[in-house]
Short mmCIF file of C-alpha atoms in Angstrom, two decimals:
data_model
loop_
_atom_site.label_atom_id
_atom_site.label_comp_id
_atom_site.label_asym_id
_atom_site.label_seq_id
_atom_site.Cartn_x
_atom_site.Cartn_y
_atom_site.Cartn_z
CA UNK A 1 28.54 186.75 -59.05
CA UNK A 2 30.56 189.30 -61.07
CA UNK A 3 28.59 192.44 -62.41
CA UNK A 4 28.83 192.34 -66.42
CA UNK A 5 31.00 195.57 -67.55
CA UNK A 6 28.74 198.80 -68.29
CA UNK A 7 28.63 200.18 -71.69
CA UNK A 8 31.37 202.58 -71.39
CA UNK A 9 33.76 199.40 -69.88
CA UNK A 10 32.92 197.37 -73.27
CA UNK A 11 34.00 200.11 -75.17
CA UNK A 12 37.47 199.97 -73.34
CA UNK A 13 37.47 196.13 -73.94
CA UNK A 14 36.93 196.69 -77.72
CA UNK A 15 39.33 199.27 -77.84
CA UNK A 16 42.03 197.12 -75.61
CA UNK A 17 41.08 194.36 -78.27
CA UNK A 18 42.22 196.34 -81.31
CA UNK A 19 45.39 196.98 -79.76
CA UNK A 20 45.90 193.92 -78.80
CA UNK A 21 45.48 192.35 -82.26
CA UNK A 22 47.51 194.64 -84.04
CA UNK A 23 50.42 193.38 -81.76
CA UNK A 24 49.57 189.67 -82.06
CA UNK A 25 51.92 189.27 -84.91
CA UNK A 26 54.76 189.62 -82.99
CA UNK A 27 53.42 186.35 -81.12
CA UNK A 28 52.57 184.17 -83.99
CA UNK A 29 53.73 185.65 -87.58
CA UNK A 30 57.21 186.38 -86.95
CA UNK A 31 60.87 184.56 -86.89
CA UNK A 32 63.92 185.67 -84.75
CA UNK A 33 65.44 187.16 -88.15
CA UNK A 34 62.39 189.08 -89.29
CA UNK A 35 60.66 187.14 -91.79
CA UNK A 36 57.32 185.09 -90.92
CA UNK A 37 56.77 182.03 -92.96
CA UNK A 38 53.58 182.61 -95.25
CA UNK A 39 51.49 179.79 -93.61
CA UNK A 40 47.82 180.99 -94.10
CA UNK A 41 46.22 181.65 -90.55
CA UNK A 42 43.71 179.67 -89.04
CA UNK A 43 40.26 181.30 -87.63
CA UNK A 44 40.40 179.50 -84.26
CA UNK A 45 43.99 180.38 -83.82
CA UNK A 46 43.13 184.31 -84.12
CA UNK A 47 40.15 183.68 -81.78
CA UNK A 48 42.53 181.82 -79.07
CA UNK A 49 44.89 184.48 -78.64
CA UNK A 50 42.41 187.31 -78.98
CA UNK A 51 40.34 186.14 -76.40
CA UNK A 52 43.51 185.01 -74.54
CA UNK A 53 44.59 188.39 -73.86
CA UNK A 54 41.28 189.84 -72.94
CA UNK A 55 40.74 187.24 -70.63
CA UNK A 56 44.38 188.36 -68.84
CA UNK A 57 42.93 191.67 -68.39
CA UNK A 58 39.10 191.47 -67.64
CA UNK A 59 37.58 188.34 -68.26
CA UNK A 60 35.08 189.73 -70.44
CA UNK A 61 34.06 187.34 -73.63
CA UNK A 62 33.31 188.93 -76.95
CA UNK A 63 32.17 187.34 -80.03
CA UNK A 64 34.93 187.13 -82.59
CA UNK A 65 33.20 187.06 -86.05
CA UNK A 66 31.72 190.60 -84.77
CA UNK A 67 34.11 191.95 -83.85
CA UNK A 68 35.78 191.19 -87.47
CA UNK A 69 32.96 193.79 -88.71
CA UNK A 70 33.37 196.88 -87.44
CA UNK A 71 36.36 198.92 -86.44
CA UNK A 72 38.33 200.61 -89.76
CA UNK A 73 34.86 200.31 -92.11
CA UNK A 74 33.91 203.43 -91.50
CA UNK A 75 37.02 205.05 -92.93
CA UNK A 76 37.11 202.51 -96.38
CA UNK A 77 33.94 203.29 -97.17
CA UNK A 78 34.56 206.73 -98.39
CA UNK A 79 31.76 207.12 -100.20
CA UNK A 80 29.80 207.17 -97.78
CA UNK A 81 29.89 210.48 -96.14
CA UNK A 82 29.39 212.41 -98.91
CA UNK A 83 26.77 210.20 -100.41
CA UNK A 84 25.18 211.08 -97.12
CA UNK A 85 25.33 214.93 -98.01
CA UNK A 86 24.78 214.90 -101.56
CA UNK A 87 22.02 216.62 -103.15
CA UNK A 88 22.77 215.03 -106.51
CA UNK A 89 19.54 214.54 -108.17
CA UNK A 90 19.14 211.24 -110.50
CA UNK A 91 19.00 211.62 -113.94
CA UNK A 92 15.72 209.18 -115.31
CA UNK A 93 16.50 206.62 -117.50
CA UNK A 94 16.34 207.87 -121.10
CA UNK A 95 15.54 205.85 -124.03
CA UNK A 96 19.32 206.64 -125.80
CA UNK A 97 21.61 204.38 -124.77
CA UNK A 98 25.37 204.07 -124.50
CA UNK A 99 26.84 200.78 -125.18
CA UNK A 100 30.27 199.84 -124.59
CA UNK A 101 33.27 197.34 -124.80
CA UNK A 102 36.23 197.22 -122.78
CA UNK A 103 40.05 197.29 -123.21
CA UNK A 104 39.84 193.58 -122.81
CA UNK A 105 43.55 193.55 -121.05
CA UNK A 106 44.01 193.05 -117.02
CA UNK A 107 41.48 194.30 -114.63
CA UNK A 108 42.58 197.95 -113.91
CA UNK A 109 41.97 198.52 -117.58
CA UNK A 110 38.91 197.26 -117.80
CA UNK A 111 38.02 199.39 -114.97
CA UNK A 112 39.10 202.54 -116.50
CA UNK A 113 37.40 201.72 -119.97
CA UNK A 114 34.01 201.49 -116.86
CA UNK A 115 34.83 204.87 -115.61
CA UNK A 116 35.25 206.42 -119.75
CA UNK A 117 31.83 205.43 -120.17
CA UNK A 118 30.23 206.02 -117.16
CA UNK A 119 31.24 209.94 -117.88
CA UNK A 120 30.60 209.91 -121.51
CA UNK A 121 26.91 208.47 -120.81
CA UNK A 122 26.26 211.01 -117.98
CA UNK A 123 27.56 213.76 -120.65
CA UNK A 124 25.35 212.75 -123.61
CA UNK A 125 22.31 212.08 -121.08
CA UNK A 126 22.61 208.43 -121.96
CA UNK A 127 21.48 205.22 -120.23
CA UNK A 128 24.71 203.03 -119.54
CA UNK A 129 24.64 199.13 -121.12
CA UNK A 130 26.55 197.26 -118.94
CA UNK A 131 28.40 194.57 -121.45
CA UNK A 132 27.47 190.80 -120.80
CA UNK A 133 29.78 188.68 -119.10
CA UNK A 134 33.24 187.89 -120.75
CA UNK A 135 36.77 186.30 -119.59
CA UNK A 136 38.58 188.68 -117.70
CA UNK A 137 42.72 188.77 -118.59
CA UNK A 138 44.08 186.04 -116.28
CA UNK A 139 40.71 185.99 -114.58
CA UNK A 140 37.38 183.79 -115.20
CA UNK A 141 34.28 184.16 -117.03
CA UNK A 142 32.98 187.37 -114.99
CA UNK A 143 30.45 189.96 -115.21
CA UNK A 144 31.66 193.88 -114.54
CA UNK A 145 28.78 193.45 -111.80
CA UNK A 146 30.69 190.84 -109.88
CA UNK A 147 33.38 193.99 -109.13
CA UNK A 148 31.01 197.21 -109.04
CA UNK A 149 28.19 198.39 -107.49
CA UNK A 150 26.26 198.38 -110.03
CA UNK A 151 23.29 200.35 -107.55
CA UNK A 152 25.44 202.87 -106.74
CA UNK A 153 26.15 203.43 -110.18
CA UNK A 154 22.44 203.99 -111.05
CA UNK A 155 22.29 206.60 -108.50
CA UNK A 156 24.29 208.94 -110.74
CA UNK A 157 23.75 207.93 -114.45
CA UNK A 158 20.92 205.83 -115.39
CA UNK A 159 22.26 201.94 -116.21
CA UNK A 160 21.05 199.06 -117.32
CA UNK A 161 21.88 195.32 -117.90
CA UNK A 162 22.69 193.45 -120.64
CA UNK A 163 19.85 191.21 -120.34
CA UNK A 164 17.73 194.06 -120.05
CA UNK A 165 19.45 195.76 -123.23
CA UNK A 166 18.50 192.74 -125.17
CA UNK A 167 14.77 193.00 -123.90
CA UNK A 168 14.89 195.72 -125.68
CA UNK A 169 16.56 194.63 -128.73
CA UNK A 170 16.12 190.96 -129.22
CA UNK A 171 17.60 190.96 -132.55
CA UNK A 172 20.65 191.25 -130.19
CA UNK A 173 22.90 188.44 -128.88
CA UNK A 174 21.73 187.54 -125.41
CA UNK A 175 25.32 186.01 -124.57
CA UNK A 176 27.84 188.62 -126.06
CA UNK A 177 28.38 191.50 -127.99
CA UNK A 178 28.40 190.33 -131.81
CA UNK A 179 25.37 191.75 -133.95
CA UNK A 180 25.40 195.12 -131.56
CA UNK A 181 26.49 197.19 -134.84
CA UNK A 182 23.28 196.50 -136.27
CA UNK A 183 21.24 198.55 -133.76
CA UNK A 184 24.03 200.90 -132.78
CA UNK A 185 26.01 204.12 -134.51
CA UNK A 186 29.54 202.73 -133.72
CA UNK A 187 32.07 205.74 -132.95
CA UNK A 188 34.73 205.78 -134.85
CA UNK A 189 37.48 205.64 -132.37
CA UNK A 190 40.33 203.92 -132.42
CA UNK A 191 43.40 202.55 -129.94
CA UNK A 192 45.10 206.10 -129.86
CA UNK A 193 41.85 208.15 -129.94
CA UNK A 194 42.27 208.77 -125.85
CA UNK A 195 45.85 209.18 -126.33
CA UNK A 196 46.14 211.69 -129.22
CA UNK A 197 42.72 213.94 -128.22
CA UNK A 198 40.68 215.06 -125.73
CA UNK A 199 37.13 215.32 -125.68
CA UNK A 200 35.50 219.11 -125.20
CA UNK A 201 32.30 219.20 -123.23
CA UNK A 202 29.75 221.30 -124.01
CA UNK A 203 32.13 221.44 -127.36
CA UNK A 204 35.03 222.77 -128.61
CA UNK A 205 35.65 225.73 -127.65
CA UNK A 206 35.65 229.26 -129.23
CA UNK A 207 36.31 232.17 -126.91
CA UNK A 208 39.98 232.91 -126.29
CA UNK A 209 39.88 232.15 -122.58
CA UNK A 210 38.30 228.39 -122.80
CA UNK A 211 40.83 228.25 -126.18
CA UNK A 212 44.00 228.73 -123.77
CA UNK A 213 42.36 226.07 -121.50
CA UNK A 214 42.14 223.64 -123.49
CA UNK A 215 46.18 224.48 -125.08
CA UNK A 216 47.26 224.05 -121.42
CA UNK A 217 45.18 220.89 -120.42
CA UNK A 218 45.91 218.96 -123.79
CA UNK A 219 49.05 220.30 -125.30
CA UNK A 220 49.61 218.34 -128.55
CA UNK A 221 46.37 216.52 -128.13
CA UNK A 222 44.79 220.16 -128.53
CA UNK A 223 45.07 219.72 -132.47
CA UNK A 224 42.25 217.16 -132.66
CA UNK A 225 39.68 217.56 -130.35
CA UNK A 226 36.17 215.94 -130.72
CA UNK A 227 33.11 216.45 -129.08
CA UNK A 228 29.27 215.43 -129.12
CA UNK A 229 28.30 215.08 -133.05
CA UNK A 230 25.15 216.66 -134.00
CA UNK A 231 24.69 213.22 -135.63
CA UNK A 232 24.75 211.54 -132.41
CA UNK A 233 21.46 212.91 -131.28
CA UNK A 234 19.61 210.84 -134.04
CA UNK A 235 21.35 207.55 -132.76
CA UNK A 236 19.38 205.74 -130.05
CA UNK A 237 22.38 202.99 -129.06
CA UNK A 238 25.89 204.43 -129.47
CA UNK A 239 28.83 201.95 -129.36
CA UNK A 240 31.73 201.66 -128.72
CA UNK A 241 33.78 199.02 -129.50
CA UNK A 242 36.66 197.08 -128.00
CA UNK A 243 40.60 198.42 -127.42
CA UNK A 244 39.61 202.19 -127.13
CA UNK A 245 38.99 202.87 -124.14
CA UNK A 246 42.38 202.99 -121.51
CA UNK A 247 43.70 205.62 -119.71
CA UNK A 248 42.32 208.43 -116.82
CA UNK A 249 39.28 209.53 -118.05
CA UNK A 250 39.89 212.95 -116.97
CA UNK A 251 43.19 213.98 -118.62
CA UNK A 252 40.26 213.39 -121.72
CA UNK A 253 37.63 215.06 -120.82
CA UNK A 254 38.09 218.93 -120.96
CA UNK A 255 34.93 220.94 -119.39
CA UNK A 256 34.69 224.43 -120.35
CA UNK A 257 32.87 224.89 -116.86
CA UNK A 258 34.79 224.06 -114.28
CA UNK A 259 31.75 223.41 -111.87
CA UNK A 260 30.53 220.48 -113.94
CA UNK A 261 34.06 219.43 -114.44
CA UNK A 262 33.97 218.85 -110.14
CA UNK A 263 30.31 217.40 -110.72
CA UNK A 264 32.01 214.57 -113.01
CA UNK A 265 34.99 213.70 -110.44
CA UNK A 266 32.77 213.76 -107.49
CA UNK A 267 30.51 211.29 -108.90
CA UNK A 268 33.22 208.87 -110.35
CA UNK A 269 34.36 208.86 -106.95
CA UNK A 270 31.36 208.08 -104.88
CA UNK A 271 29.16 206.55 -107.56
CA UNK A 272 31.39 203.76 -109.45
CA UNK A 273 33.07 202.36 -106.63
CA UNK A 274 34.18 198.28 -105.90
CA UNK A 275 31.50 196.35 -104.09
CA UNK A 276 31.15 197.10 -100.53
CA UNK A 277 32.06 193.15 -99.26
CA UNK A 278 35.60 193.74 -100.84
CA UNK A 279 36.50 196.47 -98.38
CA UNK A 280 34.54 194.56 -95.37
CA UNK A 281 36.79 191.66 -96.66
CA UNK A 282 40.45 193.54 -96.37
CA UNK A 283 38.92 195.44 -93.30
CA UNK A 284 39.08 192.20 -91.41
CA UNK A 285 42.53 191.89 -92.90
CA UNK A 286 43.88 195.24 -92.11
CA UNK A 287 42.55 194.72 -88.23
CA UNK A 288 44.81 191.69 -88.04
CA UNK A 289 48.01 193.84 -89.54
CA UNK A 290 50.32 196.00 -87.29
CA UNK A 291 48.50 200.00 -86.57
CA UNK A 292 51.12 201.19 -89.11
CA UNK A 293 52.80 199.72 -91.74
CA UNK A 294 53.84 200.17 -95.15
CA UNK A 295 53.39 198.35 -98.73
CA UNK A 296 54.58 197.71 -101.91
CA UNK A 297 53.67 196.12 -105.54
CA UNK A 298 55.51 193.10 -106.50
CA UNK A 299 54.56 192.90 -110.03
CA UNK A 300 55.58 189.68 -112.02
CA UNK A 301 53.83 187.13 -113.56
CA UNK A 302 53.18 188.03 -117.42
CA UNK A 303 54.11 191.85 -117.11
CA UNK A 304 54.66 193.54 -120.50
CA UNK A 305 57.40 195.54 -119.32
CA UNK A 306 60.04 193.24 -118.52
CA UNK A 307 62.59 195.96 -116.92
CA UNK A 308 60.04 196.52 -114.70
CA UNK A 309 59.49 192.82 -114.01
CA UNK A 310 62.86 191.48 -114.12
CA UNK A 311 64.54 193.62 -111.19
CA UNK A 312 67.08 191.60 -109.47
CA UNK A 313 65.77 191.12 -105.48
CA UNK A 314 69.09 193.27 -104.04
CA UNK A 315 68.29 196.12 -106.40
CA UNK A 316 64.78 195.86 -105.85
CA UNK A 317 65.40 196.35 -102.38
CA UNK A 318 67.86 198.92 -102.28
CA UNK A 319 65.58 201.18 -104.56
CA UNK A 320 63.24 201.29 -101.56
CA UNK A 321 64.65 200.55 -98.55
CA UNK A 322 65.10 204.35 -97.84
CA UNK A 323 61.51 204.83 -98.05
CA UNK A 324 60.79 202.68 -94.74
CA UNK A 325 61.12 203.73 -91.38
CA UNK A 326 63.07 201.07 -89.06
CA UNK A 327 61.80 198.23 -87.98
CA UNK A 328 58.32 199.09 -89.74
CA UNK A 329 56.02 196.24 -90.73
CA UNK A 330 55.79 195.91 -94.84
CA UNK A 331 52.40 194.42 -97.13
CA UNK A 332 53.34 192.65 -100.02
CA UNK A 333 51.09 192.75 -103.06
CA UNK A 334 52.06 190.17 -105.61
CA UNK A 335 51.03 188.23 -108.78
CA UNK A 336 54.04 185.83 -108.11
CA UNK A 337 53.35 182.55 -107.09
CA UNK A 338 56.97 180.57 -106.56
CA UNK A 339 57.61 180.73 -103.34
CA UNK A 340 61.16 180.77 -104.27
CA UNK A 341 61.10 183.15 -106.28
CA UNK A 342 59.17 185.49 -103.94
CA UNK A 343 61.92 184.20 -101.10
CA UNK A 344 64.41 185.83 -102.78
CA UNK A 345 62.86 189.32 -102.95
CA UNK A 346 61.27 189.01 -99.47
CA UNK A 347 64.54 188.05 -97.82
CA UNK A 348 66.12 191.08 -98.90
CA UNK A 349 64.45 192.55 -95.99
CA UNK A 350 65.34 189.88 -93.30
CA UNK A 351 66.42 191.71 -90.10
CA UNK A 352 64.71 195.13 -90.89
CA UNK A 353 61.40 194.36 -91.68
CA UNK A 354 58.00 191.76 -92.00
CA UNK A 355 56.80 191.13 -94.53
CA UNK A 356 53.19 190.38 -94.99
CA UNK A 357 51.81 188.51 -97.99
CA UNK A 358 47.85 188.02 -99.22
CA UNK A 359 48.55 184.29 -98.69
CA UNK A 360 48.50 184.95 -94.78
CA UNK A 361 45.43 185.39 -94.27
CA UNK A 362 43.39 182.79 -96.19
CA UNK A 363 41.21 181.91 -93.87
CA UNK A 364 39.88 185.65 -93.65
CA UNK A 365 39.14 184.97 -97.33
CA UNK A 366 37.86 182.20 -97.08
CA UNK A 367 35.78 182.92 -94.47
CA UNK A 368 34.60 185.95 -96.30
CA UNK A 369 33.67 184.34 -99.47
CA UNK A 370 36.18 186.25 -101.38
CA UNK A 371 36.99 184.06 -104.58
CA UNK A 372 40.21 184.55 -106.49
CA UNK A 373 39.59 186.66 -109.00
CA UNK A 374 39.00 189.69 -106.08
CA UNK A 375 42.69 189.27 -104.59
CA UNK A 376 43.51 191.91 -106.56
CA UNK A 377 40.45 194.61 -105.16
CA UNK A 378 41.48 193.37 -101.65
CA UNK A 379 45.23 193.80 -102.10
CA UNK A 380 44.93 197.87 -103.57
CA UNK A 381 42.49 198.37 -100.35
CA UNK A 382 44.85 197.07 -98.14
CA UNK A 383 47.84 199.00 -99.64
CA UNK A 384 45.64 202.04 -99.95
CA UNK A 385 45.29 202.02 -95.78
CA UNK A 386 49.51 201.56 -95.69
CA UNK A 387 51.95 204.51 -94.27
CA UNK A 388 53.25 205.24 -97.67
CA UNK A 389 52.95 202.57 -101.31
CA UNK A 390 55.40 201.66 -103.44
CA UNK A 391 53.86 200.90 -106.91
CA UNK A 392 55.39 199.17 -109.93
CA UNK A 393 56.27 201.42 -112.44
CA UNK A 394 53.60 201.67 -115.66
CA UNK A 395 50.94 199.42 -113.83
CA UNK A 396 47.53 200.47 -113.74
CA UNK A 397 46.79 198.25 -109.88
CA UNK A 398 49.33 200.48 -108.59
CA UNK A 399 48.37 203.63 -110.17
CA UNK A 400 44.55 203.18 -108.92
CA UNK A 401 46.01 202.27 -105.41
CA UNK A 402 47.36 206.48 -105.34
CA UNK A 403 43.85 207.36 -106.27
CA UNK A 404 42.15 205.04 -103.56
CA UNK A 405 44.88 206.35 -100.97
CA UNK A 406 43.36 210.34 -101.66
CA UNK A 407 40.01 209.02 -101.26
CA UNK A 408 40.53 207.06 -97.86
CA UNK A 409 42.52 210.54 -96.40
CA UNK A 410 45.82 209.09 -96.31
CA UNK A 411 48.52 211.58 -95.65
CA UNK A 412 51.27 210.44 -98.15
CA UNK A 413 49.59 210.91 -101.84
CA UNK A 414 53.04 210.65 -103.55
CA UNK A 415 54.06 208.18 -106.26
CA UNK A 416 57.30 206.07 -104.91
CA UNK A 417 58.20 203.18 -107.70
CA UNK A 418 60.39 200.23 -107.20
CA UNK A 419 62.15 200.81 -110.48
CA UNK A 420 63.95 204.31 -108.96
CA UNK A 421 66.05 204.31 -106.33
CA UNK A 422 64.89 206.42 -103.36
CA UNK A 423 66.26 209.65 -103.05
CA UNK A 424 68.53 209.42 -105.62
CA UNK A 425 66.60 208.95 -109.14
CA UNK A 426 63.67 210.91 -108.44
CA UNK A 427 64.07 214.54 -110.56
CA UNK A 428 61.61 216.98 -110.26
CA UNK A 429 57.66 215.98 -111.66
CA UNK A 430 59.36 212.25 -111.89
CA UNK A 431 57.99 209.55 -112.05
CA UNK A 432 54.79 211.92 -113.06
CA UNK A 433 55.39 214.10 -115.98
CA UNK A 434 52.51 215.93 -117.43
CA UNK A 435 50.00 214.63 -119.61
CA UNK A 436 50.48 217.31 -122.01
CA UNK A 437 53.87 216.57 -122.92
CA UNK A 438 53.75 213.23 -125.16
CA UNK A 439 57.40 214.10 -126.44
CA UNK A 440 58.28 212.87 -122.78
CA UNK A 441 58.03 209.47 -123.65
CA UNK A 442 55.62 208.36 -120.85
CA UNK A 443 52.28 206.93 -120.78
CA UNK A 444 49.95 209.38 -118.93
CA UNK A 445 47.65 206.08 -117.99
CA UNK A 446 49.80 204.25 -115.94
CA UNK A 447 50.13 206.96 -112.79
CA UNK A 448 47.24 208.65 -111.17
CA UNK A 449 47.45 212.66 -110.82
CA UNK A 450 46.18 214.25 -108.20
CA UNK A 451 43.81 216.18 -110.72
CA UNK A 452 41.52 213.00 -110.09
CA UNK A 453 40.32 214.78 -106.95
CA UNK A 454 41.68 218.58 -107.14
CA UNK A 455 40.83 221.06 -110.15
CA UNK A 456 43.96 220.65 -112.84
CA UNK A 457 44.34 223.89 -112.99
CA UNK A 458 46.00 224.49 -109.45
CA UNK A 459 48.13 221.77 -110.29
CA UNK A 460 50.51 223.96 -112.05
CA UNK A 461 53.56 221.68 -111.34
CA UNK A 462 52.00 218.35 -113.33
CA UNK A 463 51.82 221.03 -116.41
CA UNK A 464 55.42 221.62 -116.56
CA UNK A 465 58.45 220.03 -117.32
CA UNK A 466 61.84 220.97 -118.26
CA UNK A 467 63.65 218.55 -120.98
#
């Protein structure tokens, strides 16, 4: 009778195993001419041919589900590490609270109206009101706790429910947000408030030093500042109420201490963070796609921006085509659903490339009790783990995916679009101007910076631009 493999001769199987699967494609996803047909994959399939080839080279069995679990998890969850290593001491839960609506548009901007608040209540030493649950843009009926970690979050600024909010205040709704003005000081700012100012923490500032700071991180913006009203500290629920809150939260926040300015963007990162099963989800996904590959946004559907959504497929793919190395393996993120319609953009690459759609591998999904209104989480964690992205121009799921890709440690942090052709139409600090320069014509929300994880200030190329 055969001797079972020692320790060190699993680990060779496991690692022969992840080879092995990120080759499998070639077996089963693609045609002759490059293209594989979109049929979803079945779990038994996967399991066949995985434990096909191990069997051709040891014998050895392995379970399949587990080894679904493990190998690239480490690396999503960034986190993690420095969660690991942080001294960050909780703040208690204070009896001021800091109650907010969202943008009430597409996901990404509800996430970013999350992130304003999260910072504003960790500013004003605030406990965070998480809203009840509403119908998410194209989505369903959800709660913002179906996407975050809502734990995590509590880690770094003291947050509470909605039920528990209305514990507190049962005059309150217990369903939604109507009646919250009669228990809360509601700010008073509107739909261009983020876009026309930037908040000063501790306040505005009055020696000359912090004064040219705040000229070079706001520009135009500099002329109205705000800050924490001494009124404020009378108010125990502060509101704010719905359409305010878009954009990156820190091309509004201004610290005159740079420290607490890294405090803020460290815990962003590693506090308010998508729930954990999303990246186990696309981990099992991204250990089924080629070692290296590369990705792009398809963005259709309902887009505002219709020269962004109406590129014809052979210009679509000649603005990017450059960007891909030979042969390379493409991820398609998409909101389109015609399979014609996607046919004609995707066969643009036949010959050259595969590409690889969401659709593929809905079994994983399913399998993984990932409902539809997570695709989109999944898809921006895949396409943060690509070579290089290629985001649609003015989206906020592409702009996050940049952010995501400087979290994970991926190499290429620039901002490719598949409204530019590549080399040609990208001038100097396009397609990211600075956010000080609203005579440019761009909005500052829809592209990440790379002052999200570096200090602005040794970013001196995102604060200038020649007209």
């Amino acid at each position: 009778m055969a001797e079972r493999p020692q320790a060190s001769q699993q680990f060779v199987i496991f690692i022969i195993a992840i080879v092995l699967l990120s080759a499998i494609h070639i077996s089963f996803y693609d045609h002759a001419d490059g293209l594989h047909p979109h049929v979803p994959l079945e779990l038994e399939s996967l399991e066949r041919n995985l434990q096909r080839n191990l069997e051709q080279h040891n014998g050895e069995q392995v379970n399949f589900q587990v080894f679904l679990q493990e190998p690239r998890l480490k690396k999503l969850l960034y986190w993690k590490k420095d969660q690991l290593r942080d001294n960050y001491s909780k703040k208690p839960e204070s009896e001021k609270y800091l109650a907010f609506d969202t943008w009430r548009g597409g996901f990404n901007n509800e996430r970013m109206s999350v992130e304003f608040a999260f910072v504003l209540a960790y500013l004003t030493n605030r406990t965070l009101v998480i809203p009840p649950p509403f119908p998410l843009y194209l989505l369903t009926f959800s709660a913002l706790e179906d996407y975050f970690d809502i734990e995590d979050m509590k880690k770094a600024v003291p947050t509470i429910s909605w039920a528990q909010f209305y514990r507190k205040f049962p005059q309150l709704n217990e369903k939604n947000l109507d009646g919250i003005e009669r228990v809360a000081h509601t700010l008073n700012w509107t739909d261009s408030t983020i876009g026309r100012s930037v908040y000063c923490h501790p306040k505005i500032p009055t020696n000359e030093r912090d004064i040219k700071r705040l000229k070079l991180f706001a520009g135009g913006r500099a002329e109205n500042p705000l800050q924490s009203e001494e009124s404020w500290k009378d108010q125990k629920v502060l509101f704010i109420k719905q359409r305010v809150l878009l954009g990156n939260y820190y091309q509004f926040f201004f610290f005159s201490n740079v420290e607490e300015e890294r405090r803020v963007k460290h815990l962003v990162k590693n506090y308010l963070h998508y729930n954990q099963r999303f990246f186990e989800a696309a981990d099992k996904i991204l250990n089924l796609l080629p070692v290296s590959f590369s990705s792009f946004h398809l963005r259709k559907g309902d887009f505002q921006f219709k020269d962004m959504r109406n590129i014809d497929p052979p210009v679509f793919y000649n603005n990017i085509r450059e960007l891909f190395d030979p042969k390379e393996a493409l991820y398609a993120a998409t909101d389109e659903r015609d399979q014609k319609i996607r046919e004609s953009y995707f066969s643009q690459f036949k010959g050259n490339h595969s590409v690889y759609v969401l659709d593929d591998f809905a079994q994983i999904l399913k399998a993984s009790n990932i409902e539809g209104q997570f695709m989109g989480m999944i898809e921006q964690i895949i396409c943060a783990q690509s070579r290089l992205f290629v985001g649609t121009r003015l989206s906020t799921f592409s702009s996050y995916i940049t952010r995501l890709r400087a979290h994970m440690g991926m190499a290429d942090l620039n901002t490719y679009v598949t409204y530019l052709q590549y080399p040609s139409e990208y001038k100097r600090g396009y397609p990211i101007p600075p956010w000080n320069r609203p005579d440019l014509g761009y909005c500052s929300w829809c592209r990440e910076y790379s002052t999200a994880w570096e200090d602005w200030e040794h970013q001196s190329d995102l604060l200038s631009h020649k007209k």
